[in-house]
Amino acid sequence: MKRSQTFLLGLIGVFAALAFIIVLPFVEYVVLAALLAYVLHPVHRRLEARLGETTAAVALIVGTLLAIVAPLLYVISVFVADLRSIARGGSGLNVAVVETQILEATGIEVDLAEILTSSAQQIFTVLFGGVGGVVATTLKIGMGIAVMVFLLYYLLLEGEAFVVWFYDLVPLPDHVTDRLLEKLDATTWGVVVGHISVAVAQALLAGVGLWVAGVPDASFWTFIMIILSLLPLIGAFMVWGPAAAYLVVVGDVGSGVLLALYGLIVVSLFDNYARPIVIDRRAHINPGVLLLGVVGGIYAVGFTGVFVGPIVIGVLVAAMETYRTEFDAV
């Protein structure tokens, strides 16, 4: 390799590392902007014929902020409030009755209040860096949303040009690049539209059941179910099942039985029927792997890791599969 090529590659490596360090604090918002641009691109293509390219992009961004970001921020604020309340011992659950029932049935004393408090404190620390980190997290989210909106605007306008640039830049045969992009498209669609959307919808359905049944902090448990719903078969049952049992134990038998029936008939059947319909079968994404991405993503980058983690793992799997099929036999 010539000295000039070596120098240029070294220069690219150094500045790529510096660029990564600069982008790292907001990498989740960069990924979110890319995902939103991916989802909104077909809509933008249709609108630009009527409104023009720029107006269509602005309209889509405003609509996205009103339809997704604003409600999401509200849900996060409610979740934080509930989490802080539980961390301070205000779970709203009648833990004394449950502890008495467990003691009478098993002879074992269980301090449920302490378990709930310590668990909430740990979750709070992982997501927000403790109580003192809430303000810093709020400021970061505000800046991140601004970055996301800025990138989303230009990705909607220049997305196709970026794909062309990607084709020219990647040192792969065209058919290999096409195959890789097809796998990336199937993986991204499976994660965003498939597993995550079904998990969110299933958790919201179960959350409505918790709220109607009178379970305290229903919004908090709904957020937990969004993550657990990525687990096959059991998923949200890990929340609404014990919630139904709790209602029975504290004496609200009717609500507990109705919640159990609602969970079995509505929540579980929705997951069983919706997931095969919504998910693109080409993706072949294992929900267990996605759960690992969700939990690891939340731990690494915060709340938006719900989306970032599975996408990163999905892209890795797609790249490895492409390498196996195209180059492993060479």
mmCIF file of C-alpha atoms in Angstrom:
data_model
loop_
_atom_site.group_PDB
_atom_site.id
_atom_site.type_symbol
_atom_site.label_atom_id
_atom_site.label_comp_id
_atom_site.label_asym_id
_atom_site.label_seq_id
_atom_site.Cartn_x
_atom_site.Cartn_y
_atom_site.Cartn_z
ATOM 1 C CA MET A 1 0.000 0.000 0.000
ATOM 2 C CA LYS A 2 1.331 3.390 -0.948
ATOM 3 C CA ARG A 3 2.386 5.866 1.750
ATOM 4 C CA SER A 4 -0.285 8.332 0.643
ATOM 5 C CA GLN A 5 -3.000 5.696 0.986
ATOM 6 C CA THR A 6 -1.698 4.701 4.422
ATOM 7 C CA PHE A 7 -1.656 8.315 5.558
ATOM 8 C CA LEU A 8 -5.161 8.945 4.221
ATOM 9 C CA LEU A 9 -6.578 5.819 5.903
ATOM 10 C CA GLY A 10 -4.909 6.810 9.160
ATOM 11 C CA LEU A 11 -6.382 10.297 8.871
ATOM 12 C CA ILE A 12 -9.818 8.833 8.214
ATOM 13 C CA GLY A 13 -9.472 6.573 11.267
ATOM 14 C CA VAL A 14 -8.448 9.426 13.569
ATOM 15 C CA PHE A 15 -11.232 11.752 12.503
ATOM 16 C CA ALA A 16 -13.769 8.917 12.484
ATOM 17 C CA ALA A 17 -12.888 8.272 16.137
ATOM 18 C CA LEU A 18 -13.193 11.986 16.934
ATOM 19 C CA ALA A 19 -16.526 12.177 15.104
ATOM 20 C CA PHE A 20 -17.759 9.163 17.064
ATOM 21 C CA ILE A 21 -16.831 10.840 20.357
ATOM 22 C CA ILE A 22 -18.668 14.004 19.309
ATOM 23 C CA VAL A 23 -21.815 12.174 18.191
ATOM 24 C CA LEU A 24 -21.832 9.613 21.032
ATOM 25 C CA PRO A 25 -23.817 11.713 23.573
ATOM 26 C CA PHE A 26 -26.699 11.986 21.076
ATOM 27 C CA VAL A 27 -26.276 8.769 19.146
ATOM 28 C CA GLU A 28 -29.735 7.521 20.168
ATOM 29 C CA TYR A 29 -31.364 10.624 18.683
ATOM 30 C CA VAL A 30 -29.362 10.245 15.489
ATOM 31 C CA VAL A 31 -30.639 6.679 15.198
ATOM 32 C CA LEU A 32 -34.190 7.809 15.977
ATOM 33 C CA ALA A 33 -33.973 10.435 13.240
ATOM 34 C CA ALA A 34 -32.818 7.761 10.797
ATOM 35 C CA LEU A 35 -35.644 5.429 11.844
ATOM 36 C CA LEU A 36 -38.272 8.138 11.539
ATOM 37 C CA ALA A 37 -36.920 9.126 8.132
ATOM 38 C CA TYR A 38 -37.070 5.464 7.107
ATOM 39 C CA VAL A 39 -40.702 5.153 8.227
ATOM 40 C CA LEU A 40 -41.818 8.557 6.904
ATOM 41 C CA HIS A 41 -40.011 8.407 3.556
ATOM 42 C CA PRO A 42 -42.915 6.765 1.633
ATOM 43 C CA VAL A 43 -45.339 9.335 3.055
ATOM 44 C CA HIS A 44 -42.957 12.162 2.155
ATOM 45 C CA ARG A 45 -42.749 10.907 -1.432
ATOM 46 C CA ARG A 46 -46.537 11.104 -1.726
ATOM 47 C CA LEU A 47 -46.886 14.501 -0.081
ATOM 48 C CA GLU A 48 -44.100 16.237 -1.969
ATOM 49 C CA ALA A 49 -46.035 15.889 -5.230
ATOM 50 C CA ARG A 50 -48.783 18.067 -3.727
ATOM 51 C CA LEU A 51 -47.009 20.280 -1.188
ATOM 52 C CA GLY A 52 -43.473 20.432 -2.476
ATOM 53 C CA GLU A 53 -40.390 18.772 -1.036
ATOM 54 C CA THR A 54 -39.643 21.264 1.750
ATOM 55 C CA THR A 55 -43.242 21.877 2.855
ATOM 56 C CA ALA A 56 -43.948 18.147 2.924
ATOM 57 C CA ALA A 57 -40.908 17.548 5.147
ATOM 58 C CA VAL A 58 -41.893 20.322 7.578
ATOM 59 C CA ALA A 59 -45.497 19.085 7.712
ATOM 60 C CA LEU A 60 -44.374 15.538 8.446
ATOM 61 C CA ILE A 61 -41.993 16.666 11.201
ATOM 62 C CA VAL A 62 -44.653 18.818 12.874
ATOM 63 C CA GLY A 63 -47.179 16.007 12.631
ATOM 64 C CA THR A 64 -44.649 13.538 14.066
ATOM 65 C CA LEU A 65 -43.863 15.826 16.999
ATOM 66 C CA LEU A 66 -47.561 16.281 17.772
ATOM 67 C CA ALA A 67 -48.492 12.631 17.293
ATOM 68 C CA ILE A 68 -45.479 10.859 18.810
ATOM 69 C CA VAL A 69 -42.982 13.021 20.663
ATOM 70 C CA ALA A 70 -45.419 15.113 22.738
ATOM 71 C CA PRO A 71 -47.415 12.103 24.026
ATOM 72 C CA LEU A 72 -44.150 10.219 24.601
ATOM 73 C CA LEU A 73 -42.753 13.048 26.725
ATOM 74 C CA TYR A 74 -45.958 13.084 28.742
ATOM 75 C CA VAL A 75 -45.796 9.325 29.316
ATOM 76 C CA ILE A 76 -42.128 9.612 30.368
ATOM 77 C CA SER A 77 -42.965 12.397 32.839
ATOM 78 C CA VAL A 78 -45.764 10.306 34.383
ATOM 79 C CA PHE A 79 -43.490 7.275 34.499
ATOM 80 C CA VAL A 80 -40.744 9.270 36.254
ATOM 81 C CA ALA A 81 -43.222 10.608 38.801
ATOM 82 C CA ASP A 82 -44.560 7.120 39.540
ATOM 83 C CA LEU A 83 -41.055 5.678 39.737
ATOM 84 C CA ARG A 84 -39.946 8.352 42.199
ATOM 85 C CA SER A 85 -43.042 7.749 44.294
ATOM 86 C CA ILE A 86 -42.367 3.996 44.452
ATOM 87 C CA ALA A 87 -38.692 4.647 45.266
ATOM 88 C CA ARG A 88 -39.837 6.733 48.251
ATOM 89 C CA GLY A 89 -42.111 3.963 49.491
ATOM 90 C CA GLY A 90 -45.377 5.227 48.015
ATOM 91 C CA SER A 91 -46.260 2.287 45.796
ATOM 92 C CA GLY A 92 -49.984 2.563 46.547
ATOM 93 C CA LEU A 93 -50.151 -1.214 46.972
ATOM 94 C CA ASN A 94 -51.614 -2.801 50.083
ATOM 95 C CA VAL A 95 -48.393 -4.671 50.787
ATOM 96 C CA ALA A 96 -49.272 -5.421 54.412
ATOM 97 C CA VAL A 97 -52.159 -7.674 53.372
ATOM 98 C CA VAL A 98 -50.013 -9.447 50.766
ATOM 99 C CA GLU A 99 -47.180 -9.963 53.262
ATOM 100 C CA THR A 100 -49.653 -11.424 55.775
ATOM 101 C CA GLN A 101 -51.064 -13.807 53.173
ATOM 102 C CA ILE A 102 -47.573 -14.979 52.183
ATOM 103 C CA LEU A 103 -46.626 -15.490 55.842
ATOM 104 C CA GLU A 104 -49.767 -17.533 56.528
ATOM 105 C CA ALA A 105 -49.341 -19.654 53.389
ATOM 106 C CA THR A 106 -45.586 -20.294 53.531
ATOM 107 C CA GLY A 107 -44.396 -19.234 56.980
ATOM 108 C CA ILE A 108 -41.854 -16.916 55.351
ATOM 109 C CA GLU A 109 -41.703 -13.210 56.161
ATOM 110 C CA VAL A 110 -41.293 -11.081 53.032
ATOM 111 C CA ASP A 111 -40.684 -7.321 53.111
ATOM 112 C CA LEU A 112 -42.420 -6.395 49.848
ATOM 113 C CA ALA A 113 -42.250 -2.666 50.573
ATOM 114 C CA GLU A 114 -38.463 -2.816 50.785
ATOM 115 C CA ILE A 115 -38.241 -4.943 47.637
ATOM 116 C CA LEU A 116 -40.385 -2.477 45.652
ATOM 117 C CA THR A 117 -38.500 0.544 46.976
ATOM 118 C CA SER A 118 -35.030 -0.846 46.235
ATOM 119 C CA SER A 119 -36.085 -2.079 42.788
ATOM 120 C CA ALA A 120 -37.523 1.335 41.872
ATOM 121 C CA GLN A 121 -34.357 3.056 43.100
ATOM 122 C CA GLN A 122 -32.196 0.781 40.961
ATOM 123 C CA ILE A 123 -34.342 1.374 37.859
ATOM 124 C CA PHE A 124 -34.273 5.122 38.511
ATOM 125 C CA THR A 125 -30.486 5.094 38.826
ATOM 126 C CA VAL A 126 -30.028 3.060 35.629
ATOM 127 C CA LEU A 127 -32.356 5.258 33.543
ATOM 128 C CA PHE A 128 -31.623 8.728 34.892
ATOM 129 C CA GLY A 129 -28.486 8.540 37.009
ATOM 130 C CA GLY A 130 -30.382 9.078 40.255
ATOM 131 C CA VAL A 131 -32.593 11.933 41.451
ATOM 132 C CA GLY A 132 -29.968 14.558 40.676
ATOM 133 C CA GLY A 133 -29.732 13.354 37.114
ATOM 134 C CA VAL A 134 -33.362 14.124 36.219
ATOM 135 C CA VAL A 135 -32.653 17.782 35.369
ATOM 136 C CA ALA A 136 -29.601 16.861 33.321
ATOM 137 C CA THR A 137 -31.560 14.121 31.577
ATOM 138 C CA THR A 138 -34.377 16.572 30.781
ATOM 139 C CA LEU A 139 -31.922 19.054 29.244
ATOM 140 C CA LYS A 140 -30.262 16.290 27.257
ATOM 141 C CA ILE A 141 -33.639 15.086 25.962
ATOM 142 C CA GLY A 142 -34.504 18.633 24.861
ATOM 143 C CA MET A 143 -31.216 19.020 23.005
ATOM 144 C CA GLY A 144 -31.553 15.533 21.596
ATOM 145 C CA ILE A 145 -35.010 16.245 20.205
ATOM 146 C CA ALA A 146 -33.663 19.413 18.552
ATOM 147 C CA VAL A 147 -30.858 17.391 16.967
ATOM 148 C CA MET A 148 -33.332 14.705 15.885
ATOM 149 C CA VAL A 149 -35.662 17.254 14.234
ATOM 150 C CA PHE A 150 -32.755 18.885 12.402
ATOM 151 C CA LEU A 151 -31.429 15.556 11.108
ATOM 152 C CA LEU A 152 -34.894 14.277 10.242
ATOM 153 C CA TYR A 153 -35.537 17.301 8.036
ATOM 154 C CA TYR A 154 -32.393 16.773 5.992
ATOM 155 C CA LEU A 155 -32.775 13.007 5.883
ATOM 156 C CA LEU A 156 -36.229 13.423 4.377
ATOM 157 C CA LEU A 157 -34.820 15.794 1.770
ATOM 158 C CA GLU A 158 -31.541 13.991 1.093
ATOM 159 C CA GLY A 159 -32.344 10.383 1.989
ATOM 160 C CA GLU A 160 -32.204 9.056 -1.549
ATOM 161 C CA ALA A 161 -28.946 10.920 -2.197
ATOM 162 C CA PHE A 162 -27.519 9.301 0.930
ATOM 163 C CA VAL A 163 -28.414 5.840 -0.394
ATOM 164 C CA VAL A 164 -26.663 6.626 -3.672
ATOM 165 C CA TRP A 165 -23.611 7.871 -1.725
ATOM 166 C CA PHE A 166 -23.688 4.658 0.316
ATOM 167 C CA TYR A 167 -23.637 2.568 -2.882
ATOM 168 C CA ASP A 168 -20.638 4.514 -4.180
ATOM 169 C CA LEU A 169 -18.784 4.369 -0.876
ATOM 170 C CA VAL A 170 -19.210 0.699 0.078
ATOM 171 C CA PRO A 171 -16.477 -1.420 -1.571
ATOM 172 C CA LEU A 172 -18.812 -4.316 -2.322
ATOM 173 C CA PRO A 173 -20.288 -5.706 -5.528
ATOM 174 C CA ASP A 174 -23.667 -4.218 -6.352
ATOM 175 C CA HIS A 175 -25.536 -7.490 -5.836
ATOM 176 C CA VAL A 176 -23.973 -7.895 -2.372
ATOM 177 C CA THR A 177 -24.882 -4.317 -1.455
ATOM 178 C CA ASP A 178 -28.436 -4.917 -2.667
ATOM 179 C CA ARG A 179 -28.684 -8.093 -0.593
ATOM 180 C CA LEU A 180 -27.331 -6.332 2.501
ATOM 181 C CA LEU A 181 -29.763 -3.444 2.146
ATOM 182 C CA GLU A 182 -32.650 -5.879 1.686
ATOM 183 C CA LYS A 183 -31.726 -7.614 4.933
ATOM 184 C CA LEU A 184 -31.321 -4.281 6.709
ATOM 185 C CA ASP A 185 -34.727 -3.198 5.424
ATOM 186 C CA ALA A 186 -36.378 -6.431 6.603
ATOM 187 C CA THR A 187 -34.637 -6.243 9.979
ATOM 188 C CA THR A 188 -35.509 -2.593 10.564
ATOM 189 C CA TRP A 189 -39.115 -3.161 9.534
ATOM 190 C CA GLY A 190 -39.349 -6.192 11.800
ATOM 191 C CA VAL A 191 -37.985 -4.258 14.799
ATOM 192 C CA VAL A 192 -39.822 -0.964 14.372
ATOM 193 C CA VAL A 193 -43.148 -2.028 12.890
ATOM 194 C CA GLY A 194 -43.151 -5.599 14.118
ATOM 195 C CA HIS A 195 -41.870 -6.432 17.564
ATOM 196 C CA ILE A 196 -41.809 -2.973 19.107
ATOM 197 C CA SER A 197 -45.167 -1.778 17.766
ATOM 198 C CA VAL A 198 -46.861 -5.039 18.796
ATOM 199 C CA ALA A 199 -45.163 -4.893 22.205
ATOM 200 C CA VAL A 200 -46.300 -1.296 22.738
ATOM 201 C CA ALA A 201 -49.854 -2.066 21.593
ATOM 202 C CA GLN A 202 -50.036 -5.170 23.781
ATOM 203 C CA ALA A 203 -48.709 -3.257 26.795
ATOM 204 C CA LEU A 204 -51.194 -0.436 26.250
ATOM 205 C CA LEU A 205 -54.045 -2.950 26.077
ATOM 206 C CA ALA A 206 -52.873 -4.564 29.298
ATOM 207 C CA GLY A 207 -52.342 -1.117 30.853
ATOM 208 C CA VAL A 208 -55.958 -0.206 30.158
ATOM 209 C CA GLY A 209 -56.976 -3.383 31.975
ATOM 210 C CA LEU A 210 -54.795 -2.475 34.967
ATOM 211 C CA TRP A 211 -56.240 1.029 35.085
ATOM 212 C CA VAL A 212 -59.860 -0.150 34.862
ATOM 213 C CA ALA A 213 -59.220 -2.796 37.531
ATOM 214 C CA GLY A 214 -57.832 -0.121 39.856
ATOM 215 C CA VAL A 215 -54.222 -1.314 40.062
ATOM 216 C CA PRO A 216 -52.034 1.517 41.469
ATOM 217 C CA ASP A 217 -49.383 3.137 39.237
ATOM 218 C CA ALA A 218 -50.830 1.614 36.073
ATOM 219 C CA SER A 219 -48.668 3.866 33.860
ATOM 220 C CA PHE A 220 -45.495 2.615 35.539
ATOM 221 C CA TRP A 221 -46.451 -1.029 35.053
ATOM 222 C CA THR A 222 -47.477 -0.312 31.463
ATOM 223 C CA PHE A 223 -43.938 0.904 30.740
ATOM 224 C CA ILE A 224 -42.532 -2.270 32.300
ATOM 225 C CA MET A 225 -44.877 -4.348 30.128
ATOM 226 C CA ILE A 226 -43.583 -2.648 26.968
ATOM 227 C CA ILE A 227 -40.194 -4.198 27.693
ATOM 228 C CA LEU A 228 -41.535 -7.539 28.887
ATOM 229 C CA SER A 229 -43.847 -7.843 25.865
ATOM 230 C CA LEU A 230 -40.791 -8.570 23.739
ATOM 231 C CA LEU A 231 -40.572 -11.928 25.505
ATOM 232 C CA PRO A 232 -42.358 -14.721 23.631
ATOM 233 C CA LEU A 233 -45.494 -16.223 25.160
ATOM 234 C CA ILE A 234 -45.222 -14.867 28.731
ATOM 235 C CA GLY A 235 -44.345 -11.199 28.090
ATOM 236 C CA ALA A 236 -46.903 -8.854 29.648
ATOM 237 C CA PHE A 237 -48.346 -11.721 31.687
ATOM 238 C CA MET A 238 -45.468 -11.198 34.128
ATOM 239 C CA VAL A 239 -47.233 -7.969 35.179
ATOM 240 C CA TRP A 240 -50.966 -8.422 34.658
ATOM 241 C CA GLY A 241 -50.900 -11.976 36.035
ATOM 242 C CA PRO A 242 -49.468 -10.991 39.456
ATOM 243 C CA ALA A 243 -51.671 -7.865 39.372
ATOM 244 C CA ALA A 244 -54.788 -10.030 39.057
ATOM 245 C CA ALA A 245 -53.537 -12.260 41.879
ATOM 246 C CA TYR A 246 -52.839 -9.167 44.011
ATOM 247 C CA LEU A 247 -56.411 -7.935 43.587
ATOM 248 C CA VAL A 248 -57.753 -11.318 44.674
ATOM 249 C CA VAL A 249 -55.433 -11.415 47.711
ATOM 250 C CA VAL A 250 -56.466 -7.944 48.930
ATOM 251 C CA GLY A 251 -60.140 -8.896 48.669
ATOM 252 C CA ASP A 252 -61.126 -7.388 45.303
ATOM 253 C CA VAL A 253 -61.949 -10.781 43.804
ATOM 254 C CA GLY A 254 -64.257 -9.497 41.066
ATOM 255 C CA SER A 255 -61.685 -7.091 39.630
ATOM 256 C CA GLY A 256 -58.951 -9.723 39.879
ATOM 257 C CA VAL A 257 -60.963 -12.330 37.987
ATOM 258 C CA LEU A 258 -62.050 -9.834 35.323
ATOM 259 C CA LEU A 259 -58.449 -8.662 34.860
ATOM 260 C CA ALA A 260 -57.296 -12.269 34.473
ATOM 261 C CA LEU A 261 -60.001 -12.986 31.875
ATOM 262 C CA TYR A 262 -59.201 -9.745 30.043
ATOM 263 C CA GLY A 263 -55.513 -10.643 29.986
ATOM 264 C CA LEU A 264 -56.119 -14.161 28.699
ATOM 265 C CA ILE A 265 -58.740 -13.274 26.080
ATOM 266 C CA VAL A 266 -57.741 -9.813 24.851
ATOM 267 C CA VAL A 267 -54.056 -9.247 25.648
ATOM 268 C CA SER A 268 -52.704 -12.736 24.945
ATOM 269 C CA LEU A 269 -54.808 -13.347 21.827
ATOM 270 C CA PHE A 270 -53.793 -9.941 20.444
ATOM 271 C CA ASP A 271 -50.137 -10.927 20.727
ATOM 272 C CA ASN A 272 -50.728 -14.361 19.179
ATOM 273 C CA TYR A 273 -52.603 -12.980 16.163
ATOM 274 C CA ALA A 274 -51.042 -9.549 15.659
ATOM 275 C CA ARG A 275 -47.386 -10.542 15.771
ATOM 276 C CA PRO A 276 -47.475 -12.949 12.778
ATOM 277 C CA ILE A 277 -49.602 -10.487 10.788
ATOM 278 C CA VAL A 278 -47.604 -7.326 11.464
ATOM 279 C CA ILE A 279 -44.073 -8.705 11.436
ATOM 280 C CA ASP A 280 -42.476 -9.141 8.050
ATOM 281 C CA ARG A 281 -41.701 -12.849 7.895
ATOM 282 C CA ARG A 282 -38.511 -12.114 5.974
ATOM 283 C CA ALA A 283 -36.942 -10.593 9.080
ATOM 284 C CA HIS A 284 -36.780 -13.818 11.147
ATOM 285 C CA ILE A 285 -36.036 -11.882 14.351
ATOM 286 C CA ASN A 286 -35.864 -13.821 17.595
ATOM 287 C CA PRO A 287 -37.785 -11.974 20.349
ATOM 288 C CA GLY A 288 -35.282 -13.180 22.949
ATOM 289 C CA VAL A 289 -32.437 -11.488 21.079
ATOM 290 C CA LEU A 290 -34.538 -8.342 20.800
ATOM 291 C CA LEU A 291 -35.216 -8.385 24.531
ATOM 292 C CA LEU A 292 -31.468 -8.430 25.112
ATOM 293 C CA GLY A 293 -31.177 -5.426 22.822
ATOM 294 C CA VAL A 294 -33.961 -3.582 24.673
ATOM 295 C CA VAL A 295 -32.528 -4.147 28.161
ATOM 296 C CA GLY A 296 -28.946 -3.483 27.065
ATOM 297 C CA GLY A 297 -30.015 -0.438 25.060
ATOM 298 C CA ILE A 298 -31.852 1.100 28.018
ATOM 299 C CA TYR A 299 -28.863 0.475 30.278
ATOM 300 C CA ALA A 300 -26.418 1.942 27.754
ATOM 301 C CA VAL A 301 -28.231 4.998 26.373
ATOM 302 C CA GLY A 302 -31.396 5.481 28.440
ATOM 303 C CA PHE A 303 -35.058 5.304 27.505
ATOM 304 C CA THR A 304 -34.526 5.541 23.739
ATOM 305 C CA GLY A 305 -32.463 2.367 23.996
ATOM 306 C CA VAL A 306 -35.829 0.594 23.678
ATOM 307 C CA PHE A 307 -35.467 1.300 19.951
ATOM 308 C CA VAL A 308 -31.707 1.705 19.529
ATOM 309 C CA GLY A 309 -30.642 -1.582 21.139
ATOM 310 C CA PRO A 310 -32.696 -3.962 18.974
ATOM 311 C CA ILE A 311 -31.810 -2.049 15.811
ATOM 312 C CA VAL A 312 -28.081 -2.280 16.541
ATOM 313 C CA ILE A 313 -28.306 -6.030 17.142
ATOM 314 C CA GLY A 314 -30.519 -6.440 14.081
ATOM 315 C CA VAL A 315 -28.034 -4.613 11.852
ATOM 316 C CA LEU A 316 -25.184 -6.724 13.234
ATOM 317 C CA VAL A 317 -27.107 -9.931 12.493
ATOM 318 C CA ALA A 318 -27.953 -8.734 8.978
ATOM 319 C CA ALA A 319 -24.313 -7.888 8.230
ATOM 320 C CA MET A 320 -23.084 -11.239 9.584
ATOM 321 C CA GLU A 321 -25.714 -13.141 7.593
ATOM 322 C CA THR A 322 -24.735 -11.305 4.418
ATOM 323 C CA TYR A 323 -21.062 -12.118 5.009
ATOM 324 C CA ARG A 324 -21.903 -15.794 5.594
ATOM 325 C CA THR A 325 -23.947 -16.166 2.442
ATOM 326 C CA GLU A 326 -21.715 -14.097 0.149
ATOM 327 C CA PHE A 327 -18.125 -14.660 1.296
ATOM 328 C CA ASP A 328 -17.938 -17.609 3.670
ATOM 329 C CA ALA A 329 -17.664 -20.122 0.834
ATOM 330 C CA VAL A 330 -15.010 -18.087 -0.983
#
